Short mmCIF file of C-alpha atoms (C1' of nucleotides) in Angstrom, two decimals:
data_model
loop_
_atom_site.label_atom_id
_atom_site.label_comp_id
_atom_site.label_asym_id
_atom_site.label_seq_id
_atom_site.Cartn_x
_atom_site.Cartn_y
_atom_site.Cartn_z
CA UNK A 30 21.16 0.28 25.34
CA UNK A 31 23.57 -0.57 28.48
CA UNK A 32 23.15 1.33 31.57
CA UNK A 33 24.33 4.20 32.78
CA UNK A 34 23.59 3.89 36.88
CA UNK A 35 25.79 6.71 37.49
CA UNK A 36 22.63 9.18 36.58
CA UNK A 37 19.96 6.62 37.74
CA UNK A 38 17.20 9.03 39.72
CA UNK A 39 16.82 5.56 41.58
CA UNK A 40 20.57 5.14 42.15
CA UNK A 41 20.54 5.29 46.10
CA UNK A 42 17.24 4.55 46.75
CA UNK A 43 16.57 1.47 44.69
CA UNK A 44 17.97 -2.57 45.94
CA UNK A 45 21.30 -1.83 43.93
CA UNK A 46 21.58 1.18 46.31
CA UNK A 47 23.45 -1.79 48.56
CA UNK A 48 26.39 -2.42 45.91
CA UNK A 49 29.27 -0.63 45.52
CA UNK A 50 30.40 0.96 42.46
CA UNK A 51 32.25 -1.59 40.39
CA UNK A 52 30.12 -4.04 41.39
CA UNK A 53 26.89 -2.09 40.37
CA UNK A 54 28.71 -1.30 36.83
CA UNK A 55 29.52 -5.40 36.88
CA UNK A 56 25.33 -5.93 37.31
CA UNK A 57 24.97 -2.96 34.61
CA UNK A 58 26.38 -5.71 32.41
CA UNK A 59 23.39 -8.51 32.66
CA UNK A 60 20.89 -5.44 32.43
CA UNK A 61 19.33 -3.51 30.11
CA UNK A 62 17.28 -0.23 29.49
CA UNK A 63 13.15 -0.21 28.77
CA UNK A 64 10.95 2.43 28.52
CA UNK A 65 7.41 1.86 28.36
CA UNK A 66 4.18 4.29 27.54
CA UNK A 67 0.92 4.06 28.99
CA UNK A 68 -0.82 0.54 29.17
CA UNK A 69 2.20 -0.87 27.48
CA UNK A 70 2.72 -4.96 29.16
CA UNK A 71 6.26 -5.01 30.60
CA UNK A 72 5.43 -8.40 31.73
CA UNK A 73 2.44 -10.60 31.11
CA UNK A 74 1.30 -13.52 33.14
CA UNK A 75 2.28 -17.29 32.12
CA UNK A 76 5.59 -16.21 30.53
CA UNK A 77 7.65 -18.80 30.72
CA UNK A 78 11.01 -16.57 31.29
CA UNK A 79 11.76 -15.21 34.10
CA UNK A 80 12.81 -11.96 34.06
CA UNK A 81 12.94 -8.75 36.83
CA UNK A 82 13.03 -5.18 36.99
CA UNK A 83 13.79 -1.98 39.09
CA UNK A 84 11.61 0.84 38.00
CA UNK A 85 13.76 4.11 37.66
CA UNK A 86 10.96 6.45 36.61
CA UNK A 87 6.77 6.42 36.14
CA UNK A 88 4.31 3.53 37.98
CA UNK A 89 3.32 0.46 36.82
CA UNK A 90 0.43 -2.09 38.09
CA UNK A 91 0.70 -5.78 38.48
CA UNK A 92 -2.77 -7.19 37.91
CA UNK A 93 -4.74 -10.62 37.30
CA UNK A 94 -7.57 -10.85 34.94
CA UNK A 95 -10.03 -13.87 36.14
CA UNK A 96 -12.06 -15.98 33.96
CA UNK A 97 -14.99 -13.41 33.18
CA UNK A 98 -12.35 -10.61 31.98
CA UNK A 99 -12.72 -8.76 34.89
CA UNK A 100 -9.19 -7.11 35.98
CA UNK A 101 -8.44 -6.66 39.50
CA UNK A 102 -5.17 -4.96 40.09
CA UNK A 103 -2.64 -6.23 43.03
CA UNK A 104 -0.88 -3.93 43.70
CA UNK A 105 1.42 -0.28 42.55
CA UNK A 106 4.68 -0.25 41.84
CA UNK A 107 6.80 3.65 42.62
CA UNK A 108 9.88 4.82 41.32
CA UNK A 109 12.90 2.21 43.04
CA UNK A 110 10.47 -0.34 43.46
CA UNK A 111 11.11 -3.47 42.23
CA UNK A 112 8.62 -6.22 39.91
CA UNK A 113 8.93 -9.67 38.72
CA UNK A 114 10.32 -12.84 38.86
CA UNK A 115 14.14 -15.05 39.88
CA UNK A 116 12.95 -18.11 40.54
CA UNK A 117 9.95 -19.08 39.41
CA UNK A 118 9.63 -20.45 36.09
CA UNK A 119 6.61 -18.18 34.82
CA UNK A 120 5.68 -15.01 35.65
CA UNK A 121 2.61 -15.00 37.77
CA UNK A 122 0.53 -11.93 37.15
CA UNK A 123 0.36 -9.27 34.54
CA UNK A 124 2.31 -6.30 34.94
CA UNK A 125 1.70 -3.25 32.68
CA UNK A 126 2.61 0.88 32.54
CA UNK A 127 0.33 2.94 34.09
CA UNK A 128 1.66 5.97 32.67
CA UNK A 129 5.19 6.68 30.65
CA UNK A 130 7.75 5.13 32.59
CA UNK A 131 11.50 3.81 32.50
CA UNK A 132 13.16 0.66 33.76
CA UNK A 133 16.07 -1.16 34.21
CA UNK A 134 15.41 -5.32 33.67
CA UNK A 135 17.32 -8.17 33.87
CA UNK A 136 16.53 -11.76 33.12
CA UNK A 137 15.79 -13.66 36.21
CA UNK A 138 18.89 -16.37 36.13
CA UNK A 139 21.22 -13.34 35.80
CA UNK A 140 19.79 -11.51 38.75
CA UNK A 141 19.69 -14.82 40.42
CA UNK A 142 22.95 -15.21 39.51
CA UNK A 143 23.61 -12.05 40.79
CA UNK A 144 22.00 -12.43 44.16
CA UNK A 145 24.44 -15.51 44.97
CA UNK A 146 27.42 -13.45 43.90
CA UNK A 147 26.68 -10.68 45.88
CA UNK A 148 24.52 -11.45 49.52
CA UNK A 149 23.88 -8.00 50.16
CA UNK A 150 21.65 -7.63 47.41
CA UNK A 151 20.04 -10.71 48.21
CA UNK A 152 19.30 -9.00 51.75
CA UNK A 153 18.09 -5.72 50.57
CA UNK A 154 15.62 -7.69 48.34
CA UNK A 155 14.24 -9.75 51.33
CA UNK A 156 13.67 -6.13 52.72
CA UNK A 157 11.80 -4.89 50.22
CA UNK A 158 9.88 -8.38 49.16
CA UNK A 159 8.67 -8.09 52.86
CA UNK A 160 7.74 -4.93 52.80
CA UNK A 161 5.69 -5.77 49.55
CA UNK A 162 4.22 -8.35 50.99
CA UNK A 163 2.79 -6.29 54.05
CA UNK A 164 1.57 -3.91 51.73
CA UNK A 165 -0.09 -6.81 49.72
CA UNK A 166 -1.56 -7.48 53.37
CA UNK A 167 -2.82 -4.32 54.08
CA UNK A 168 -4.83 -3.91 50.80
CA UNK A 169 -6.09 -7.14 51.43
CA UNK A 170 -7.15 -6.33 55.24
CA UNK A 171 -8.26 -2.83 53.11
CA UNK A 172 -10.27 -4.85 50.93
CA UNK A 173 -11.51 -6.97 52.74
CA UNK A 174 -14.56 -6.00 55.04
CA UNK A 175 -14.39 -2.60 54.68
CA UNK A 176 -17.51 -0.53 53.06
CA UNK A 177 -16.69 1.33 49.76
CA UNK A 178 -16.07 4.73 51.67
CA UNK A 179 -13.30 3.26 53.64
CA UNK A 180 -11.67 1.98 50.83
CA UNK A 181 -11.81 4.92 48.63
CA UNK A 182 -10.29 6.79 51.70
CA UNK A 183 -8.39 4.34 52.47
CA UNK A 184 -7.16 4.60 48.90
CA UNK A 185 -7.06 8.73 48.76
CA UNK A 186 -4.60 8.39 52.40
CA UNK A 187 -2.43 5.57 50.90
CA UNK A 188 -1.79 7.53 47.55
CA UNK A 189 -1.25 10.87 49.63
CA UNK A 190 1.77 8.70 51.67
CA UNK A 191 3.20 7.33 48.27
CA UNK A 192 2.75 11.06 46.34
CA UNK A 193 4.86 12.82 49.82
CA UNK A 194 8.40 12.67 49.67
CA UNK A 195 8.62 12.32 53.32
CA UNK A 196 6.84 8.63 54.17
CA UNK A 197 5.27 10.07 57.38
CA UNK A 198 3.76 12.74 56.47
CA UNK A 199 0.77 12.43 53.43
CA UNK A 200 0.68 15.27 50.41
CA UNK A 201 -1.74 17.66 50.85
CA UNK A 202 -2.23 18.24 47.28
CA UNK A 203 -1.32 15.45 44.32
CA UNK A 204 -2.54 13.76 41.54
CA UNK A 205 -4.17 10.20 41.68
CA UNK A 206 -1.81 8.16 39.63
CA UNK A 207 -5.21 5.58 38.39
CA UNK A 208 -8.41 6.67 36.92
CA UNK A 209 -11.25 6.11 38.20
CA UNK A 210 -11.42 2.56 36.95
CA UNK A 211 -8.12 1.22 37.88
CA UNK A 212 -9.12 2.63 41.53
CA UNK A 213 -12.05 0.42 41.13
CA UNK A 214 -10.32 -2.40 40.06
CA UNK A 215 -7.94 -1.82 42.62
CA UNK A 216 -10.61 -2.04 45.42
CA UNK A 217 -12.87 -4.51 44.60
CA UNK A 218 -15.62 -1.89 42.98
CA UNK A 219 -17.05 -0.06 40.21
CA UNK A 220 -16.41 3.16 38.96
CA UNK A 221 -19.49 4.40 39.76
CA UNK A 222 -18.73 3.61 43.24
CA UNK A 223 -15.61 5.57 43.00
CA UNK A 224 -17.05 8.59 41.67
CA UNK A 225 -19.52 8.75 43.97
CA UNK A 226 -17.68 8.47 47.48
CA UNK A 227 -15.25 10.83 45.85
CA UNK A 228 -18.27 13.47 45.17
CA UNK A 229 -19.30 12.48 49.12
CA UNK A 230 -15.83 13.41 50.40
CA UNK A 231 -16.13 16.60 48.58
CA UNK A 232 -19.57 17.70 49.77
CA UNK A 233 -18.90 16.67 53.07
CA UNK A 234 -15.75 18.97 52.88
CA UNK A 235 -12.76 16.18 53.63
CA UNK A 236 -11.07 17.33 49.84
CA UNK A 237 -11.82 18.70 47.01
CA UNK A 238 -11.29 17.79 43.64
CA UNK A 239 -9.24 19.59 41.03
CA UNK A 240 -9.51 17.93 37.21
CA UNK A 241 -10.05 14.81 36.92
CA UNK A 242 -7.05 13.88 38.73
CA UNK A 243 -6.23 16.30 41.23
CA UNK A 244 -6.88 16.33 45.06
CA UNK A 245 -6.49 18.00 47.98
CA UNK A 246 -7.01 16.83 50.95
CA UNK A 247 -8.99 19.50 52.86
CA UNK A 248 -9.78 17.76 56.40
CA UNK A 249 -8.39 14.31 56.04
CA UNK A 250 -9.92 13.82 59.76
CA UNK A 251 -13.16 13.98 57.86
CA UNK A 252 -12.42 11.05 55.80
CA UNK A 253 -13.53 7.45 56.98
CA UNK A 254 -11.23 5.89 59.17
CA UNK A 255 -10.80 2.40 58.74
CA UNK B 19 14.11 -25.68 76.05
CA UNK B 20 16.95 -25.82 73.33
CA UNK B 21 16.31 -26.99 69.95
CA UNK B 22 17.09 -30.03 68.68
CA UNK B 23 17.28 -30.26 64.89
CA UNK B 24 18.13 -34.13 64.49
CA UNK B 25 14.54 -34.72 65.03
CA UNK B 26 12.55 -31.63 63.79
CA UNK B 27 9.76 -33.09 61.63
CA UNK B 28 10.61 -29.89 58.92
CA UNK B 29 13.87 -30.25 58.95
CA UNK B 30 14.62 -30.45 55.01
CA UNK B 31 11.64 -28.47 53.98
CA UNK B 32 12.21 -25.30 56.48
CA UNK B 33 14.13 -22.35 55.61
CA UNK B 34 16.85 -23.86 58.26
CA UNK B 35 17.51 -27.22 55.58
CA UNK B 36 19.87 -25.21 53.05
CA UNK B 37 22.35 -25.15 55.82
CA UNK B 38 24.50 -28.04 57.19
CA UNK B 39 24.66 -29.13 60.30
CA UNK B 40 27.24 -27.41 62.29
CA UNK B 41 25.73 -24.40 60.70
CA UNK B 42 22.14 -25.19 61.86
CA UNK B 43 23.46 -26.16 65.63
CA UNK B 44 25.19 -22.96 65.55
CA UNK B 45 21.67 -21.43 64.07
CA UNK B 46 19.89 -23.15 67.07
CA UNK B 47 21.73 -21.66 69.75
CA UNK B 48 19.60 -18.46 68.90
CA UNK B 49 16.19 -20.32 69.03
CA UNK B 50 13.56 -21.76 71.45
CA UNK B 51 11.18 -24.25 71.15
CA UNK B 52 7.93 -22.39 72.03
CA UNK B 53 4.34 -24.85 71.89
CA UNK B 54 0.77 -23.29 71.50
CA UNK B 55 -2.68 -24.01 71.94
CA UNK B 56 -5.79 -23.43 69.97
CA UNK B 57 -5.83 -19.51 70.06
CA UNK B 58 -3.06 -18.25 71.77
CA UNK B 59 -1.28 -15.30 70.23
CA UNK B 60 2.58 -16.11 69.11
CA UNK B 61 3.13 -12.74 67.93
CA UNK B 62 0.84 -9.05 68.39
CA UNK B 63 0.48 -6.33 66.13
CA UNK B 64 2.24 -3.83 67.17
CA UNK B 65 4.87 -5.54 69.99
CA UNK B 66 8.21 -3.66 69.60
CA UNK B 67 10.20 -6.88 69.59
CA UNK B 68 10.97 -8.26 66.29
CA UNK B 69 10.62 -11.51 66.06
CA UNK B 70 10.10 -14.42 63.92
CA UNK B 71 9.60 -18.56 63.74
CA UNK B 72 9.61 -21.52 62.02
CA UNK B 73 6.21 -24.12 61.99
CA UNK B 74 7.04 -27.00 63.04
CA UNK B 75 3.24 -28.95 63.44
CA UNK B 76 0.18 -27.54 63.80
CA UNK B 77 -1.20 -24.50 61.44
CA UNK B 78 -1.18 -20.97 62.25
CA UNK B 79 -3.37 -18.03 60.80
CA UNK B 80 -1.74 -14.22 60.14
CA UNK B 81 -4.63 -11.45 61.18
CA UNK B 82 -5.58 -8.07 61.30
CA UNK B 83 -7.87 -6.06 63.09
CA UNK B 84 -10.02 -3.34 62.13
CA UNK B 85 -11.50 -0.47 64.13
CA UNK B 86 -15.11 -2.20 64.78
CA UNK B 87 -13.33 -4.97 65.89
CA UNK B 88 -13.54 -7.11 62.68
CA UNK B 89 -11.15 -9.93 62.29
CA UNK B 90 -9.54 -10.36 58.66
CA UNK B 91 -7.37 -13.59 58.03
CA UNK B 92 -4.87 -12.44 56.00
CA UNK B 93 -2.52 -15.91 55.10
CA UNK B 94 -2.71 -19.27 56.60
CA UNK B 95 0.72 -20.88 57.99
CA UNK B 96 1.69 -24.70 57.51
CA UNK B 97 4.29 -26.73 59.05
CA UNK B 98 7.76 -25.46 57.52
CA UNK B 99 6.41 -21.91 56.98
CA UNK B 100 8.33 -19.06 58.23
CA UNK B 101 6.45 -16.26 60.05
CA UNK B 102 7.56 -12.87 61.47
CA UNK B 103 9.54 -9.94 60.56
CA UNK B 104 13.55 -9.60 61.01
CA UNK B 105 14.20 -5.66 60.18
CA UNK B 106 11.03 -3.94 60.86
CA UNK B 107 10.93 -2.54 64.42
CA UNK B 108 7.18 -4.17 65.44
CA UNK B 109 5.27 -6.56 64.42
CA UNK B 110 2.78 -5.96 61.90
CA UNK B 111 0.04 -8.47 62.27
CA UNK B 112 -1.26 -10.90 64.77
CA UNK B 113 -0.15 -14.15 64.56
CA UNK B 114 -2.33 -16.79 66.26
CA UNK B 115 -2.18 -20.78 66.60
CA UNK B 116 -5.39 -22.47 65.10
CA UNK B 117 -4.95 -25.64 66.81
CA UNK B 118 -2.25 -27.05 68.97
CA UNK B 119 1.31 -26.00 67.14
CA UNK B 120 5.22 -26.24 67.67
CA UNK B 121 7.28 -23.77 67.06
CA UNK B 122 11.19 -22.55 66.45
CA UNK B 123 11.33 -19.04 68.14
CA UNK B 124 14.22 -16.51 66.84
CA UNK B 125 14.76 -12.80 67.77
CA UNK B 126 14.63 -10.83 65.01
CA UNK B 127 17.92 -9.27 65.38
CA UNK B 128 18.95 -12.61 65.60
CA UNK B 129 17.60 -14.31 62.67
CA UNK B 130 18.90 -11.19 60.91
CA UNK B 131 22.55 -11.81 62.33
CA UNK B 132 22.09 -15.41 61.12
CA UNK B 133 21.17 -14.06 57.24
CA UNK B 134 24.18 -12.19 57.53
CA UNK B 135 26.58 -14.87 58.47
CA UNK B 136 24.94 -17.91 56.08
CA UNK B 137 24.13 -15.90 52.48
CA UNK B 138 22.24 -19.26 51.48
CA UNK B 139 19.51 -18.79 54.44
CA UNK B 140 18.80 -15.23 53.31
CA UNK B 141 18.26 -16.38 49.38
CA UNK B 142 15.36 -19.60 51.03
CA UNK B 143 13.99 -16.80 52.61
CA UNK B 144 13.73 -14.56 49.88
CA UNK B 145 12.11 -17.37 48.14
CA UNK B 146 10.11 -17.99 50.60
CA UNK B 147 8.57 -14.33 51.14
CA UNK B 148 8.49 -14.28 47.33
CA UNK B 149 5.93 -17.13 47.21
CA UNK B 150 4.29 -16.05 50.44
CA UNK B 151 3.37 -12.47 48.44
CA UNK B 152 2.29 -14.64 45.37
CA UNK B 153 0.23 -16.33 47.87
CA UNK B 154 -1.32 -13.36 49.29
CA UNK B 155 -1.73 -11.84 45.87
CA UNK B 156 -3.73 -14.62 45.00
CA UNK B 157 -5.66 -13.87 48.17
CA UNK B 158 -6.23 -10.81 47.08
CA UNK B 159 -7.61 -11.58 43.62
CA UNK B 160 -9.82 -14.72 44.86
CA UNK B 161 -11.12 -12.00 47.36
CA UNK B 162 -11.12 -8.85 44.85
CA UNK B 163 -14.28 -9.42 42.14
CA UNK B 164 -15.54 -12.53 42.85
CA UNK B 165 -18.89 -13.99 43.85
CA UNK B 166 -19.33 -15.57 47.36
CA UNK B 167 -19.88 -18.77 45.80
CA UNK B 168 -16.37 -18.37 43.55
CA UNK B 169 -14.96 -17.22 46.81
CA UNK B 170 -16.00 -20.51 48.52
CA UNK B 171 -15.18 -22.77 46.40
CA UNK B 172 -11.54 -21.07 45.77
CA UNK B 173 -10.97 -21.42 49.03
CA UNK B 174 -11.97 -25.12 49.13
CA UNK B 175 -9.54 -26.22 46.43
CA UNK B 176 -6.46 -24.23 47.63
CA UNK B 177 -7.00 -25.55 51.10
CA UNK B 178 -7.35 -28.88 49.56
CA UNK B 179 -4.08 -28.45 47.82
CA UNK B 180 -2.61 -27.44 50.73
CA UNK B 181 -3.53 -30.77 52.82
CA UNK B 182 -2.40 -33.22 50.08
CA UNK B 183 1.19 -33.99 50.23
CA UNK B 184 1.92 -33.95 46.35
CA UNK B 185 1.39 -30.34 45.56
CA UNK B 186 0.11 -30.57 42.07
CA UNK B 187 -3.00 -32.99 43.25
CA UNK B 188 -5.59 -31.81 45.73
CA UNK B 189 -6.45 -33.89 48.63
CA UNK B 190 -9.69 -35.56 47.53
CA UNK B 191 -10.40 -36.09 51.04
CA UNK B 192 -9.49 -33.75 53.67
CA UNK B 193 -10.53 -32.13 57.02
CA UNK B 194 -10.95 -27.95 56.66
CA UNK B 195 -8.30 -26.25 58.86
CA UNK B 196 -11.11 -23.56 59.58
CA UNK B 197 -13.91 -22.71 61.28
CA UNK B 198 -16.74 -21.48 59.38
CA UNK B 199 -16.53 -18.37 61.55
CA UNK B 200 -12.36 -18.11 60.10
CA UNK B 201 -13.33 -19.33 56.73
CA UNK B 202 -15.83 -16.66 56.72
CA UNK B 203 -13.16 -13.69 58.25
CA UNK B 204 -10.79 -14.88 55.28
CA UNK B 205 -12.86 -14.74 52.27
CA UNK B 206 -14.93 -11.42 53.48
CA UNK B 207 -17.78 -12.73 53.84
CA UNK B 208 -20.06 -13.95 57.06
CA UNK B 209 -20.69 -17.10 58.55
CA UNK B 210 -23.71 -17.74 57.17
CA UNK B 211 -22.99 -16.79 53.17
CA UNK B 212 -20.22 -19.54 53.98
CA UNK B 213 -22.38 -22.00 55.66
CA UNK B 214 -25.19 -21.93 52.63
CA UNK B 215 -22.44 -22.02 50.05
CA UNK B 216 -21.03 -25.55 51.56
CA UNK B 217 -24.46 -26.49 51.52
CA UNK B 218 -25.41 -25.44 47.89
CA UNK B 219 -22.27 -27.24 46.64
CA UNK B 220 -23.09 -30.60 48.76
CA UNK B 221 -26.83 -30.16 47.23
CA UNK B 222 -25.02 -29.76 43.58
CA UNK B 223 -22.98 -33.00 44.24
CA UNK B 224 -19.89 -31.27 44.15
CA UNK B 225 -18.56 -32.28 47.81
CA UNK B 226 -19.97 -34.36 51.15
CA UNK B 227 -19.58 -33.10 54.26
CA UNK B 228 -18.53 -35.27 56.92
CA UNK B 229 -19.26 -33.96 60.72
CA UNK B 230 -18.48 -30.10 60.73
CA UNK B 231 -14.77 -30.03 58.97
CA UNK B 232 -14.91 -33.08 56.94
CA UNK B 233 -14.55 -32.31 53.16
CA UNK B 234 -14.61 -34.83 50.60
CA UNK B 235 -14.07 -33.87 46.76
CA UNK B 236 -16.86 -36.05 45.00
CA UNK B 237 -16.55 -33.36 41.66
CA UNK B 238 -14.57 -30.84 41.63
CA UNK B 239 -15.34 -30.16 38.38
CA UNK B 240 -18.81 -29.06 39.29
CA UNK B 241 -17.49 -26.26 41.83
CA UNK B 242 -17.53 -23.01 40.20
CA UNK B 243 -14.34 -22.10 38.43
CA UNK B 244 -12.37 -18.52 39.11
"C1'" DC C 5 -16.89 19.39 13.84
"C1'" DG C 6 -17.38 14.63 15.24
"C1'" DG C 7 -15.87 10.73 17.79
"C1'" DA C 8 -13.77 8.50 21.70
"C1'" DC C 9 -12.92 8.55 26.39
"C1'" DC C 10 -13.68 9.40 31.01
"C1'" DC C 11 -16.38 11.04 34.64
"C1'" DT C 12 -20.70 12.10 37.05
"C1'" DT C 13 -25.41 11.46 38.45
"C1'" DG C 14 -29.92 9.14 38.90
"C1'" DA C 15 -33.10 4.92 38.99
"C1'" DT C 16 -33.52 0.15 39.76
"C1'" DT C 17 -32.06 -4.46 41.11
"C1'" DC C 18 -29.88 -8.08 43.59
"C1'" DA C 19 -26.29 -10.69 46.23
"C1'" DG C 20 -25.01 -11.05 50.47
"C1'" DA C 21 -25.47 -8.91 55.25
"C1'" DT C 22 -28.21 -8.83 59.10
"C1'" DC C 23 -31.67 -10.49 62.21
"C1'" DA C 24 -33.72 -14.43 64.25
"C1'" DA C 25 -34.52 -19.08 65.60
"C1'" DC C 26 -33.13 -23.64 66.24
"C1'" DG C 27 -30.31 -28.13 66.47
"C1'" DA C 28 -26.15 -30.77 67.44
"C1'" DA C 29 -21.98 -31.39 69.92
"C1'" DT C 30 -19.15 -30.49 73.87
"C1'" DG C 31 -18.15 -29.25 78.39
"C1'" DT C 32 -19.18 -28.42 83.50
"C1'" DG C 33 -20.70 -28.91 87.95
"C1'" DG C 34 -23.86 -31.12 91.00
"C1'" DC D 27 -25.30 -39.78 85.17
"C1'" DC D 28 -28.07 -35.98 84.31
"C1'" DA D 29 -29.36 -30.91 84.00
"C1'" DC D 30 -27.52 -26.94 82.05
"C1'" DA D 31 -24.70 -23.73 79.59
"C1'" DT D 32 -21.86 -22.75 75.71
"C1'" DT D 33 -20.12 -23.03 71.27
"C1'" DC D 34 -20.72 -23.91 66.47
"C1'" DG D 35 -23.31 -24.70 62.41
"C1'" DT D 36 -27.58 -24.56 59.65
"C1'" DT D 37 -31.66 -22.49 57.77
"C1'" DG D 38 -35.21 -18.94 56.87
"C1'" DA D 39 -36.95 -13.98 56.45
"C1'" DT D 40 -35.85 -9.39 55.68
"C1'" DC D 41 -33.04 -5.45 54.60
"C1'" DT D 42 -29.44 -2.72 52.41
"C1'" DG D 43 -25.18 -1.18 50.09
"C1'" DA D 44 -23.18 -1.46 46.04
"C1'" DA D 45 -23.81 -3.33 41.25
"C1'" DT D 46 -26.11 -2.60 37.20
"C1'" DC D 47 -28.61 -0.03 33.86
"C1'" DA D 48 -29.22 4.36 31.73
"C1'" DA D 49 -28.34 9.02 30.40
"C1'" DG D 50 -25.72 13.04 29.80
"C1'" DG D 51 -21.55 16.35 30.17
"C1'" DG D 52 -16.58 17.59 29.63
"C1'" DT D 53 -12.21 17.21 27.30
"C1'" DC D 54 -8.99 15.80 24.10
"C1'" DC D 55 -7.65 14.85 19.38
"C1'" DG D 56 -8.05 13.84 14.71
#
DNA sequence: CGGACCCTTGATTCAGATCAACGAATGTGG
DNA sequence: CCACATTCGTTGATCTGAATCAAGGGTCCG
């Protein structure tokens, strides 16, 4: 299937934002249309082809799975974001479908290709590989020495920012896009863990839980600060 | 002090060595030569001037700090890294010298000017960042599940990597960049889980110590795999 | 209806933090 | 050159937060 950017949801937000429109409908060429369902692999680590991807629709997580099987997952990826790999000659960590979603990939010569042809797109990709890696630094910094309530809120506030539509302000009210197990392996716990600073939170009256996935952030001054 | 290229010890490893030379002079105009001691702070989270530099010698760490004053290392930098942000309007991180270093100094509107006007520095930088969030994604894992003695013992081998000048081989033989107080701020863990592990692995035959940084490799295969 | 997940809650255990003491190396001022 | 302070690392004893082990409930789906 070829592309059709001109009704991309992503179409001003994502790193081809930055192109105008022939030369977007030239990059169409090299690209191609993917849609994934839950826990399908859109990449998986040790591939020995490069390839890349913007993310039009859905969330996907790039994880690493050590020696004992244990998964740990790096990082979220939100609609416009951007995953993978134009250099290197593997891909480095797993990256799979958290949930139906839609992309747009490329191989990683031809986007390479296409970074030299056009510099702007080279740019807005420094952009956003910066700002990926300063998010990679705050989990880390998250992660790091913090006790499991600060990383569960810390967690809950981060997901409130991504789930808002304005990034200053967090949603009230929104869905956690992981189960309670991906948040685990997300921070460095269990599930058990999870569950149980999430019941805490709620009897101390910082949010309450609807479902399984739903919250709502009652008193977010009540939460842990980190 | 203006800069003066013809001698710069990184100059065909740095971001700066995928331009020529009247391109780089022209590049140096923008940039000071700025040299630190053992602790001083090149750049502070939060300054409102973006800013960013080039390693010339010496070793730098990137930090954070959390509300009960708890340092986290969040990346190491070695001669020919690039540090700093060029867009973002502050500085996220601390950046602080861990020994005596020398430095290339750019603003970041600067730098950002430069990236505009020579395509090819933008794309080494993009490269650069790319492998620098690889890096801290590996952080991130090392950090995520593991045991304090996996934790050690990862850090060991990547810093041993990182002294040796082929990159595939570790250094057999090397002197720790750290502190056990840093090593200890960087894996999560306290000075004195970090202490015993050295000593549990010198016990198992894995590694000598020589004086208080000294590391020699006697079996790496005896250190306990990720 | 039965099975497969996913989540919650409670009891117990353990790895690493914390507390405490000490030794070696380095620096400082008299 | 020595007395003294300071910093850094090691080692031991104790404590604790989160992992592990265990059980049960809710929901979805065939």
């Amino acid at each position: 299937m070829s592309l059709a950017c001109s009704v991309c949801p992503v179409r001003d937000r994502a790193a081809c934002a930055v192109l105008d429109e022939a030369e977007r409908d030239e990059l169409a060429k090299a690209g191609r249309t993917r849609k994934l369902t839950k826990g399908e692999t859109l990449f998986a680590a040790g591939e020995s082809e490069a390839a890349c991807a913007t993310l039009k629709s859905g969330a996907l997580k790039i994880t690493s799975t050590d020696v004992d099987g244990r998964e740990r997952i790096l990082s979220l990826v939100h609609p416009s974001g951007f995953v993978g790999e134009m250099f290197g000659p593997y891909m480095r960590h797993d990256v799979v479908a958290l949930g139906d979603a839609e992309l747009c990939v490329f191989s990683g010569p031809a986007f390479a290709d296409a970074i030299e042809k056009y510099p702007r797109l080279g740019q807005a990709l420094l952009r956003r590989t910066q700002e990926d890696l300063f998010a990679s630094r705050e989990l880390l910094a998250l992660t790091g020495n913090a006790s499991a309530e600060q990383r569960v809120s810390g967690a809950l506030l981060s997901m409130a920012r991504a789930a808002s539509d304005s990034p200053c302000h967090p949603a009230m009210q929104f869905d956690l896009p992981l189960s309670r197990g991906e948040m685990a392996d997300m921070l460095g716990l269990t599930i058990e863990t999870v569950s149980r600073m999430l019941t805490r939170f709620e009897k101390d009256g910082a949010i309450k839980r609807n479902g399984k996935r739903g919250i709502e952030l009652v008193d977010p001054a009540l939460l842990p600060q980190n």
